[in-house]
PDB file of C-alpha atoms in Angstrom:
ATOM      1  CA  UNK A  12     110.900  86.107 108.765  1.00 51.00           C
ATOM      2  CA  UNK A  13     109.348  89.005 109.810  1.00 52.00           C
ATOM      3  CA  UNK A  14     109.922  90.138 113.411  1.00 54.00           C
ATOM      4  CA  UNK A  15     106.414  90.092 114.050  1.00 72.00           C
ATOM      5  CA  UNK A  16     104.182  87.956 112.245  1.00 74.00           C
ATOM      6  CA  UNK A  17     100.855  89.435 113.698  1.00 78.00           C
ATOM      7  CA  UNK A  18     101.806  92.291 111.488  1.00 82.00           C
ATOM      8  CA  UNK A  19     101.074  90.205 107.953  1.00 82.00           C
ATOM      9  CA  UNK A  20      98.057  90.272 105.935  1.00 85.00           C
ATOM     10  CA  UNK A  21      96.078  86.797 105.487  1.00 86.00           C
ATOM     11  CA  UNK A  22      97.630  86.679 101.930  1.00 88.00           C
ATOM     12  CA  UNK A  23     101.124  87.135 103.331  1.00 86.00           C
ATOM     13  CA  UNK A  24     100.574  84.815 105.944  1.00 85.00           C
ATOM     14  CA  UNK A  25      99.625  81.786 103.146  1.00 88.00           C
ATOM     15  CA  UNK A  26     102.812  82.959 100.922  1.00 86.00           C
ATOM     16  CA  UNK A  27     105.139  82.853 104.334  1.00 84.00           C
ATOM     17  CA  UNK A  28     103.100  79.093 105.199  1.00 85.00           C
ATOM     18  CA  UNK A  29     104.013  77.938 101.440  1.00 88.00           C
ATOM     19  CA  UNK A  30     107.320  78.885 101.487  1.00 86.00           C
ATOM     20  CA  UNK A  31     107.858  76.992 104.984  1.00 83.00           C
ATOM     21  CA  UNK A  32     106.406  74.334 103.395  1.00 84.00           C
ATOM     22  CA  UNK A  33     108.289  74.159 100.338  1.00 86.00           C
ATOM     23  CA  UNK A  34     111.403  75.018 102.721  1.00 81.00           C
ATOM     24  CA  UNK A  35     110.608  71.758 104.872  1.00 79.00           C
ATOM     25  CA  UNK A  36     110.297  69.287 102.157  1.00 81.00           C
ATOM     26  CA  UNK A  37     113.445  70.180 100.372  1.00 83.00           C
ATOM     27  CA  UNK A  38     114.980  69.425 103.953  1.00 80.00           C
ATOM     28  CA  UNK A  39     113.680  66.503 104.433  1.00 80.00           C
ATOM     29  CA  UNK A  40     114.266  65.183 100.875  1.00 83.00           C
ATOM     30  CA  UNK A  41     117.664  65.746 101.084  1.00 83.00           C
ATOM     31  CA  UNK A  42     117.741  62.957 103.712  1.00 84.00           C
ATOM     32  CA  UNK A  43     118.608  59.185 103.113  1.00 86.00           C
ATOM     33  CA  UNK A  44     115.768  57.300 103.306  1.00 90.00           C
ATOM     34  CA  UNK A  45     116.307  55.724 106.659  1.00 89.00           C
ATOM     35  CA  UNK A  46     116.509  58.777 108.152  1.00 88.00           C
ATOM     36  CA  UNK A  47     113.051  60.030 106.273  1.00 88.00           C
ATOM     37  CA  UNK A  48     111.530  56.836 107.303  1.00 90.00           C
ATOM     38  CA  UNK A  49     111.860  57.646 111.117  1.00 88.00           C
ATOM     39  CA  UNK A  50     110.784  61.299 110.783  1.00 86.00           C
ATOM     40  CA  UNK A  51     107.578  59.865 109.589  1.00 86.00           C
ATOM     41  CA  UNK A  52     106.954  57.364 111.719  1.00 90.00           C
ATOM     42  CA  UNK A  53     107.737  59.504 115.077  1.00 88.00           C
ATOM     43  CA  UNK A  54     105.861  62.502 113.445  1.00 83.00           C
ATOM     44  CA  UNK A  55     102.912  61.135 111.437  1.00 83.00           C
ATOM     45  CA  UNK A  56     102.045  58.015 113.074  1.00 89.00           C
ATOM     46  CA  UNK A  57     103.270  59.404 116.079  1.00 89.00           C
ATOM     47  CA  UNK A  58     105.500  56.454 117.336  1.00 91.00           C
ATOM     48  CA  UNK A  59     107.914  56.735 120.446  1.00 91.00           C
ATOM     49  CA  UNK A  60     111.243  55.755 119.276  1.00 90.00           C
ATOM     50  CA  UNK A  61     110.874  52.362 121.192  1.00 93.00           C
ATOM     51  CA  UNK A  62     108.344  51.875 118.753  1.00 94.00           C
ATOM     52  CA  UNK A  63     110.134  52.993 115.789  1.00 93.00           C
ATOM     53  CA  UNK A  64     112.967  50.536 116.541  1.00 93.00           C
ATOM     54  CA  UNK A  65     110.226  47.204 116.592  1.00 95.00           C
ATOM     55  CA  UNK A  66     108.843  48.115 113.594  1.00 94.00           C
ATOM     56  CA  UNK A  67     112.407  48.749 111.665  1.00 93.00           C
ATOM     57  CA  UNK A  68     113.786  45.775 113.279  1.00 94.00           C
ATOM     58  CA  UNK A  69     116.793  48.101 114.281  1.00 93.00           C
ATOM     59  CA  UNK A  70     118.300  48.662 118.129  1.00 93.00           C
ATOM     60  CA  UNK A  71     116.466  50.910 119.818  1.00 92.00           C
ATOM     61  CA  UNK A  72     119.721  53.713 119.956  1.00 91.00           C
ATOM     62  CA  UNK A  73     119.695  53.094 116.392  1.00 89.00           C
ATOM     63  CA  UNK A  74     116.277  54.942 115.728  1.00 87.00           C
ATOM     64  CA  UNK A  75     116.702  57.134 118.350  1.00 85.00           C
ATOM     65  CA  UNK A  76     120.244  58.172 115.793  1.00 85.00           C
ATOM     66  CA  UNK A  77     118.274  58.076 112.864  1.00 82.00           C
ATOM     67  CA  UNK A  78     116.432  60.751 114.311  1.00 76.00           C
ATOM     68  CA  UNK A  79     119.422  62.773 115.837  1.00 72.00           C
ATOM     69  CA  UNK A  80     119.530  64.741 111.978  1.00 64.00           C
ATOM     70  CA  UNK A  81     116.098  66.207 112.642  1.00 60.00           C
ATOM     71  CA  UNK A  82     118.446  69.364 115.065  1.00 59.00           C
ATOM     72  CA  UNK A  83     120.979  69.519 112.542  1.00 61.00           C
ATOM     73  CA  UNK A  84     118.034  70.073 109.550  1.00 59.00           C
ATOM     74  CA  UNK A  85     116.975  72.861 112.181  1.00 60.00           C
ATOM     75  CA  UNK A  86     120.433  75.058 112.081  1.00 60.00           C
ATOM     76  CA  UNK A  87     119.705  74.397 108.205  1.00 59.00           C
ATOM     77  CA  UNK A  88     116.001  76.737 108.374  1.00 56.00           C
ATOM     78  CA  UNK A  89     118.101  79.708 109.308  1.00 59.00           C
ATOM     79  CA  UNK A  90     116.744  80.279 112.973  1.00 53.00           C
ATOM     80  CA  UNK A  91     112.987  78.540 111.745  1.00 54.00           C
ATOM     81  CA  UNK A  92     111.743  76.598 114.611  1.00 51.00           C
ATOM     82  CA  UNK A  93     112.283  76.105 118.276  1.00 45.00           C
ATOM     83  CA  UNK A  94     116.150  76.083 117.739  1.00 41.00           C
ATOM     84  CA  UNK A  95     117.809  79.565 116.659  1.00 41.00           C
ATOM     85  CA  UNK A  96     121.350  79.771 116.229  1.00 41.00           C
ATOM     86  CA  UNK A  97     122.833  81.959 118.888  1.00 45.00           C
ATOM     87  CA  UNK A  98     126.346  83.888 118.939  1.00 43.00           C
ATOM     88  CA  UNK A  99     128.610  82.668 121.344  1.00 44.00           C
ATOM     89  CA  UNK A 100     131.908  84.847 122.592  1.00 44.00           C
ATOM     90  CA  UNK A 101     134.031  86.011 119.655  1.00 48.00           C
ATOM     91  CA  UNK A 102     130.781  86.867 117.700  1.00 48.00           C
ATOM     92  CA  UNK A 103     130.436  83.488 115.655  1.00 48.00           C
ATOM     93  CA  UNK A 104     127.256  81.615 115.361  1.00 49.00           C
ATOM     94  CA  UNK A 105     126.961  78.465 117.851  1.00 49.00           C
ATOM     95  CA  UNK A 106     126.605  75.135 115.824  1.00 48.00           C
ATOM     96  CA  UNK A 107     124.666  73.852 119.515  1.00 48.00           C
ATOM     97  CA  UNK A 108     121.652  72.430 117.989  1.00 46.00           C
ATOM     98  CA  UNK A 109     120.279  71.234 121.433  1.00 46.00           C
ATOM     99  CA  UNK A 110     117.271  73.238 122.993  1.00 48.00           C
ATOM    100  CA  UNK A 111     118.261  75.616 125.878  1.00 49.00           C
ATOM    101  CA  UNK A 112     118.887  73.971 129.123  1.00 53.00           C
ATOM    102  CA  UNK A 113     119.225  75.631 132.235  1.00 54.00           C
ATOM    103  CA  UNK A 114     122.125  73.948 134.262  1.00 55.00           C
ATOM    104  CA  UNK A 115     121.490  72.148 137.071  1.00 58.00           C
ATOM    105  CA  UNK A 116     121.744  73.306 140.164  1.00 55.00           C
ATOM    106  CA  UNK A 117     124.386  72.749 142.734  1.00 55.00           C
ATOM    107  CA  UNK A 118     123.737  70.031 145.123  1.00 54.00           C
ATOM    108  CA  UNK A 119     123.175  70.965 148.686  1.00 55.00           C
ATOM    109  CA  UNK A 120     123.319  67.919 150.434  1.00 52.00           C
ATOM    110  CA  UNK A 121     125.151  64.634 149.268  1.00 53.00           C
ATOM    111  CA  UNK A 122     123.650  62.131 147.629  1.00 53.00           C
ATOM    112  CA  UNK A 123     123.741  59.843 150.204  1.00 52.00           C
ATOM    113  CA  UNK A 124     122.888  59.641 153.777  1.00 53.00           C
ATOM    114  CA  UNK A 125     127.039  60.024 154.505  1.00 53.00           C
ATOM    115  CA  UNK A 126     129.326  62.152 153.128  1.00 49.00           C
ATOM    116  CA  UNK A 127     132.812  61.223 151.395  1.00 50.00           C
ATOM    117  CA  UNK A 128     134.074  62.572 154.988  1.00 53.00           C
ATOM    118  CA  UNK A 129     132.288  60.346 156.997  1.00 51.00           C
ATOM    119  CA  UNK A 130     129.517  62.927 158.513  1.00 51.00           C
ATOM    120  CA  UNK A 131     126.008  62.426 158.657  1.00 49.00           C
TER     121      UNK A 131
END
């Protein structure tokens, strides 16, 4: 992918959209069918997994982890996409597939109105 795609002619551009294309179906034909099944429903008819799992009959986890293989078919596109593999200490590639997440910050006060030591 070129490292900046503003740079492309319109004929480039349509060559670099067909091969994404062509990229994306291979990836998703390689899944089992279940797991093609909820890709379309959450992406084409646009259902919320709660949805997905009334309309497969299935728990509602279980459509939610039919779903899970759509981050690993990201690492698959080579750094395509929101996800891009990133190097880790020691130089090797991360196999993280999750979306970058700031941590969360350290709590100042305690959760609740007393402390574990008994202060207010």
């Amino acid at each position: 992918m070129p490292a900046d795609i503003r740079s492309l002619s319109p004929d480039e551009l349509l060559a670099h959209a067909s091969f994404l294309r062509g990229l994306a179906g291979e990836l998703v034909g390689a899944l089992p069918e279940e797991q093609r099944t909820v890709l379309y429903l959450r992406y084409f008819e646009d259902l919320m997994p709660t949805a997905i799992a009334a309309r497969l009959s299935v728990p509602v986890k279980t459509s939610k982890a039919r779903h899970k293989p759509r981050s690993r078919q990201r690492t698959a596109w080579g750094g395509f996409g929101p996800v891009r593999a990133r190097r880790v200490s020691g130089g090797a590639p991360s196999t993280s597939t999750s979306t970058c997440r700031r941590p969360k910050p350290a709590r100042l006060t305690p959760a609740h109105p007393r402390s574990a030591c008994g202060r207010a």
